[in-house]
């Protein structure tokens, strides 16, 4: 059974940093691209970014709203995905989901974690 | 960036109704579109990808169509468990984007 479990959310002050983790199990993690998607409570979904697999040099893509502040990384040896969030702003307050990218070529997310809430407030 | 406009943003329907949700892209995206269902407090769930391919395990009352800039999600006979918010997502180019969502509520 595919499982994605996020952790690391919490309350942080504006300008601060936080690192989210996503533990993956039930599939060959290293074979898949992975995404982070966020959702302000009560609002819609916003794609944050993507990391490709080793065969694609672990290259990354980011939304403009987080580019230069957030860094996505992965450690295939421990089946984990990370989101390093720096220079946090109040508008980064959201539930953050990690999601697996299906291997079929269309790039959609076939499995999602339960999410972790990040609150940026003074 | 490719903008996705969903309509309606809200709809009220009864069990058994046929429901259609539209997603329009600001430029052509071929068939690089997915549909997700989200219930309150839960993660999104994939319904369809490649515009019209049903994800494994999703009931056949869900269907999708379209290509280019106009897409539809149809629920042929609305069931109680289908009351939720639906999102489209384009996968044609970065940054990936979602539509604003369509909330389906019980009439």
Short mmCIF file of C-alpha atoms in Angstrom, two decimals:
data_model
loop_
_atom_site.label_atom_id
_atom_site.label_comp_id
_atom_site.label_asym_id
_atom_site.label_seq_id
_atom_site.Cartn_x
_atom_site.Cartn_y
_atom_site.Cartn_z
CA UNK A 1 0.00 0.00 0.00
CA UNK A 2 1.35 3.37 -1.03
CA UNK A 3 1.73 5.72 1.94
CA UNK A 4 2.98 9.29 2.15
CA UNK A 5 3.29 10.84 5.59
CA UNK A 6 4.21 14.50 6.01
CA UNK A 7 5.71 15.97 9.15
CA UNK A 8 7.43 19.10 10.37
CA UNK A 9 4.61 21.60 10.21
CA UNK A 10 3.96 24.12 12.94
CA UNK A 11 3.99 27.77 13.92
CA UNK A 12 6.85 29.94 12.68
CA UNK A 13 7.42 33.68 12.67
CA UNK A 14 7.60 35.70 9.47
CA UNK A 15 11.12 35.58 8.09
CA UNK A 16 11.75 32.24 9.72
CA UNK A 17 12.53 28.83 8.30
CA UNK A 18 10.95 25.41 8.49
CA UNK A 19 11.72 22.03 6.97
CA UNK A 20 8.96 19.65 6.03
CA UNK A 21 9.50 15.95 5.49
CA UNK A 22 7.50 13.34 3.65
CA UNK A 23 8.13 9.66 4.39
CA UNK A 24 7.21 7.35 1.55
CA UNK A 25 6.47 3.64 1.66
CA UNK A 26 4.78 0.93 -0.37
CA UNK A 27 6.45 1.76 -3.68
CA UNK A 28 9.88 2.26 -5.22
CA UNK A 29 10.40 5.86 -4.19
CA UNK A 30 13.48 6.37 -6.35
CA UNK A 31 11.48 5.63 -9.51
CA UNK A 32 9.14 8.59 -9.10
CA UNK A 33 9.15 12.33 -9.41
CA UNK A 34 7.59 13.96 -6.34
CA UNK A 35 5.60 17.15 -5.81
CA UNK A 36 4.67 19.53 -3.03
CA UNK A 37 1.22 21.13 -3.22
CA UNK A 38 -0.25 23.55 -0.70
CA UNK A 39 -3.69 24.77 0.25
CA UNK A 40 -4.60 27.80 2.30
CA UNK A 41 -7.40 26.64 4.65
CA UNK A 42 -10.72 27.11 2.91
CA UNK A 43 -9.08 27.96 -0.43
CA UNK A 44 -7.91 26.14 -3.54
CA UNK A 45 -4.87 24.06 -4.38
CA UNK A 46 -1.52 25.60 -5.34
CA UNK A 47 1.33 23.60 -6.85
CA UNK A 48 4.58 24.44 -5.04
CA UNK A 49 7.20 22.45 -6.89
CA UNK A 50 8.57 19.18 -8.23
CA UNK A 51 11.74 17.16 -7.97
CA UNK A 52 12.67 14.65 -10.61
CA UNK A 53 14.41 11.34 -10.05
CA UNK A 54 18.12 10.48 -10.17
CA UNK A 55 17.99 9.57 -13.86
CA UNK A 56 16.90 13.17 -14.47
CA UNK A 57 19.62 14.58 -12.19
CA UNK A 58 17.19 15.39 -9.38
CA UNK A 59 16.30 18.62 -11.16
CA UNK A 60 13.58 20.80 -9.70
CA UNK A 61 10.78 23.14 -10.76
CA UNK A 62 9.10 25.76 -8.57
CA UNK A 63 6.13 28.05 -8.53
CA UNK A 64 7.09 31.70 -8.89
CA UNK A 65 5.63 32.44 -5.45
CA UNK A 66 8.26 30.27 -3.73
CA UNK A 67 11.19 30.29 -6.13
CA UNK A 68 14.37 31.44 -4.40
CA UNK A 69 12.90 30.81 -0.93
CA UNK A 70 11.92 27.13 -0.97
CA UNK A 71 14.13 24.17 -1.81
CA UNK A 72 12.89 20.68 -2.61
CA UNK A 73 15.22 17.76 -2.03
CA UNK A 74 15.02 14.04 -1.60
CA UNK A 75 16.97 11.19 -0.06
CA UNK A 76 16.24 7.99 -1.92
CA UNK A 77 18.22 5.95 0.61
CA UNK A 78 15.58 6.65 3.26
CA UNK A 79 12.59 7.13 0.93
CA UNK A 80 12.06 10.71 1.98
CA UNK A 81 11.12 14.00 0.36
CA UNK A 82 11.88 17.39 1.89
CA UNK A 83 10.75 20.98 1.58
CA UNK A 84 13.08 23.58 3.06
CA UNK A 85 11.14 26.80 3.48
CA UNK A 86 13.10 30.00 4.12
CA UNK A 87 12.14 33.66 4.44
CA UNK A 88 8.61 32.60 5.27
CA UNK A 89 5.75 35.02 4.74
CA UNK A 90 2.28 35.09 6.27
CA UNK A 91 0.90 34.13 2.85
CA UNK A 92 2.81 30.83 3.06
CA UNK A 93 0.36 29.70 5.76
CA UNK A 94 -1.24 26.56 4.34
CA UNK A 95 -1.58 22.82 4.55
CA UNK A 96 1.33 21.31 2.65
CA UNK A 97 0.84 18.02 0.84
CA UNK A 98 3.46 15.78 -0.71
CA UNK A 99 2.24 13.87 -3.72
CA UNK A 100 3.65 11.13 -5.91
CA UNK A 101 3.90 11.78 -9.61
CA UNK A 102 2.63 8.82 -11.59
CA UNK A 103 5.16 7.25 -13.90
CA UNK A 104 2.92 7.28 -16.93
CA UNK A 105 4.32 10.42 -18.52
CA UNK A 106 1.40 12.77 -17.97
CA UNK A 107 2.78 14.02 -14.67
CA UNK A 108 -0.36 13.82 -12.56
CA UNK A 109 -0.43 13.04 -8.83
CA UNK A 110 -1.81 9.60 -8.11
CA UNK A 111 -1.14 9.45 -4.35
CA UNK A 112 -1.18 12.20 -1.75
CA UNK A 113 -0.20 12.47 1.89
CA UNK A 114 -2.60 13.70 4.56
CA UNK A 115 -0.92 17.11 4.76
CA UNK A 116 0.86 19.11 7.43
CA UNK A 117 -0.19 22.60 8.52
CA UNK A 118 2.29 25.45 8.44
CA UNK A 119 1.27 28.67 10.16
CA UNK A 120 3.36 31.78 9.64
CA UNK A 121 2.45 34.37 12.21
CA UNK A 122 4.02 36.67 14.77
CA UNK B 1 1.57 30.76 -16.89
CA UNK B 2 -1.47 28.77 -18.00
CA UNK B 3 -4.64 29.84 -16.21
CA UNK B 4 -7.44 27.35 -15.66
CA UNK B 5 -10.96 28.67 -15.20
CA UNK B 6 -13.52 26.30 -13.73
CA UNK B 7 -17.23 26.84 -13.97
CA UNK B 8 -19.40 26.92 -12.09
CA UNK B 9 -17.52 27.62 -8.87
CA UNK B 10 -20.47 26.27 -6.93
CA UNK B 11 -23.38 24.05 -7.82
CA UNK B 12 -26.29 22.63 -5.92
CA UNK B 13 -27.62 19.29 -7.13
CA UNK B 14 -29.70 16.33 -6.04
CA UNK B 15 -28.82 12.67 -5.76
CA UNK B 16 -29.29 11.11 -9.19
CA UNK B 17 -28.64 14.33 -11.12
CA UNK B 18 -26.24 14.52 -14.04
CA UNK B 19 -23.57 17.08 -13.27
CA UNK B 20 -21.09 18.73 -15.64
CA UNK B 21 -18.13 20.87 -14.63
CA UNK B 22 -16.11 22.82 -17.19
CA UNK B 23 -12.42 23.70 -17.10
CA UNK B 24 -11.05 26.18 -19.63
CA UNK B 25 -7.33 26.71 -20.20
CA UNK B 26 -5.86 30.05 -21.23
CA UNK B 27 -3.85 28.28 -23.94
CA UNK B 28 -3.84 24.84 -25.49
CA UNK B 29 -2.71 22.00 -23.26
CA UNK B 30 -3.48 19.03 -25.52
CA UNK B 31 -4.82 16.34 -23.15
CA UNK B 32 -2.51 17.17 -20.25
CA UNK B 33 -5.32 17.59 -17.74
CA UNK B 34 -6.24 15.81 -14.53
CA UNK B 35 -9.30 15.99 -12.31
CA UNK B 36 -9.26 15.60 -8.53
CA UNK B 37 -11.96 15.28 -5.88
CA UNK B 38 -11.43 16.69 -2.40
CA UNK B 39 -13.61 16.24 0.66
CA UNK B 40 -13.32 18.48 3.74
CA UNK B 41 -10.24 17.78 5.81
CA UNK B 42 -8.93 15.23 3.33
CA UNK B 43 -6.25 15.16 0.66
CA UNK B 44 -7.27 15.41 -2.98
CA UNK B 45 -8.02 12.16 -4.78
CA UNK B 46 -7.20 11.57 -8.44
CA UNK B 47 -10.27 10.86 -10.58
CA UNK B 48 -9.12 11.15 -14.19
CA UNK B 49 -5.91 11.90 -16.07
CA UNK B 50 -5.03 12.55 -19.69
CA UNK B 51 -8.38 14.37 -19.77
CA UNK B 52 -10.49 11.24 -20.09
CA UNK B 53 -8.72 8.23 -18.55
CA UNK B 54 -10.40 6.98 -15.40
CA UNK B 55 -8.03 6.27 -12.52
CA UNK B 56 -8.17 2.70 -11.23
CA UNK B 57 -10.89 2.23 -8.64
CA UNK B 58 -12.88 5.34 -9.57
CA UNK B 59 -16.55 4.63 -10.35
CA UNK B 60 -17.56 4.67 -13.98
CA UNK B 61 -20.18 7.38 -13.35
CA UNK B 62 -17.24 9.80 -13.58
CA UNK B 63 -16.10 10.69 -17.07
CA UNK B 64 -13.98 13.35 -18.70
CA UNK B 65 -13.67 14.81 -22.15
CA UNK B 66 -11.98 17.56 -24.09
CA UNK B 67 -8.62 18.58 -25.44
CA UNK B 68 -6.87 21.81 -26.25
CA UNK B 69 -8.51 24.50 -24.13
CA UNK B 70 -11.91 23.14 -23.07
CA UNK B 71 -12.54 20.18 -20.82
CA UNK B 72 -15.46 18.72 -18.94
CA UNK B 73 -15.93 16.45 -15.96
CA UNK B 74 -19.29 14.68 -15.90
CA UNK B 75 -20.90 12.72 -13.09
CA UNK B 76 -23.67 10.73 -14.74
CA UNK B 77 -25.74 10.11 -11.61
CA UNK B 78 -24.69 12.01 -8.52
CA UNK B 79 -24.30 9.86 -5.40
CA UNK B 80 -24.22 11.03 -1.76
CA UNK B 81 -20.47 10.39 -1.55
CA UNK B 82 -19.83 12.67 -4.55
CA UNK B 83 -20.61 15.86 -2.66
CA UNK B 84 -17.17 17.44 -2.59
CA UNK B 85 -14.96 20.01 -4.31
CA UNK B 86 -13.52 19.20 -7.72
CA UNK B 87 -10.32 20.63 -9.20
CA UNK B 88 -8.75 20.44 -12.64
CA UNK B 89 -4.96 20.63 -13.07
CA UNK B 90 -2.92 21.25 -16.18
CA UNK B 91 0.25 19.25 -16.66
CA UNK B 92 1.31 20.68 -20.00
CA UNK B 93 3.91 23.14 -18.79
CA UNK B 94 5.51 24.58 -15.70
CA UNK B 95 4.38 26.03 -13.44
CA UNK B 96 1.67 23.45 -13.06
CA UNK B 97 -1.63 25.09 -12.20
CA UNK B 98 -5.00 24.17 -10.74
CA UNK B 99 -8.40 25.53 -11.46
CA UNK B 100 -10.18 27.42 -8.72
CA UNK B 101 -12.40 24.50 -7.81
CA UNK B 102 -16.09 23.61 -8.06
CA UNK B 103 -17.95 22.84 -4.88
CA UNK B 104 -20.82 20.41 -5.36
CA UNK B 105 -23.41 20.63 -2.61
CA UNK B 106 -26.67 18.87 -1.86
CA UNK B 107 -29.80 20.66 -3.03
#
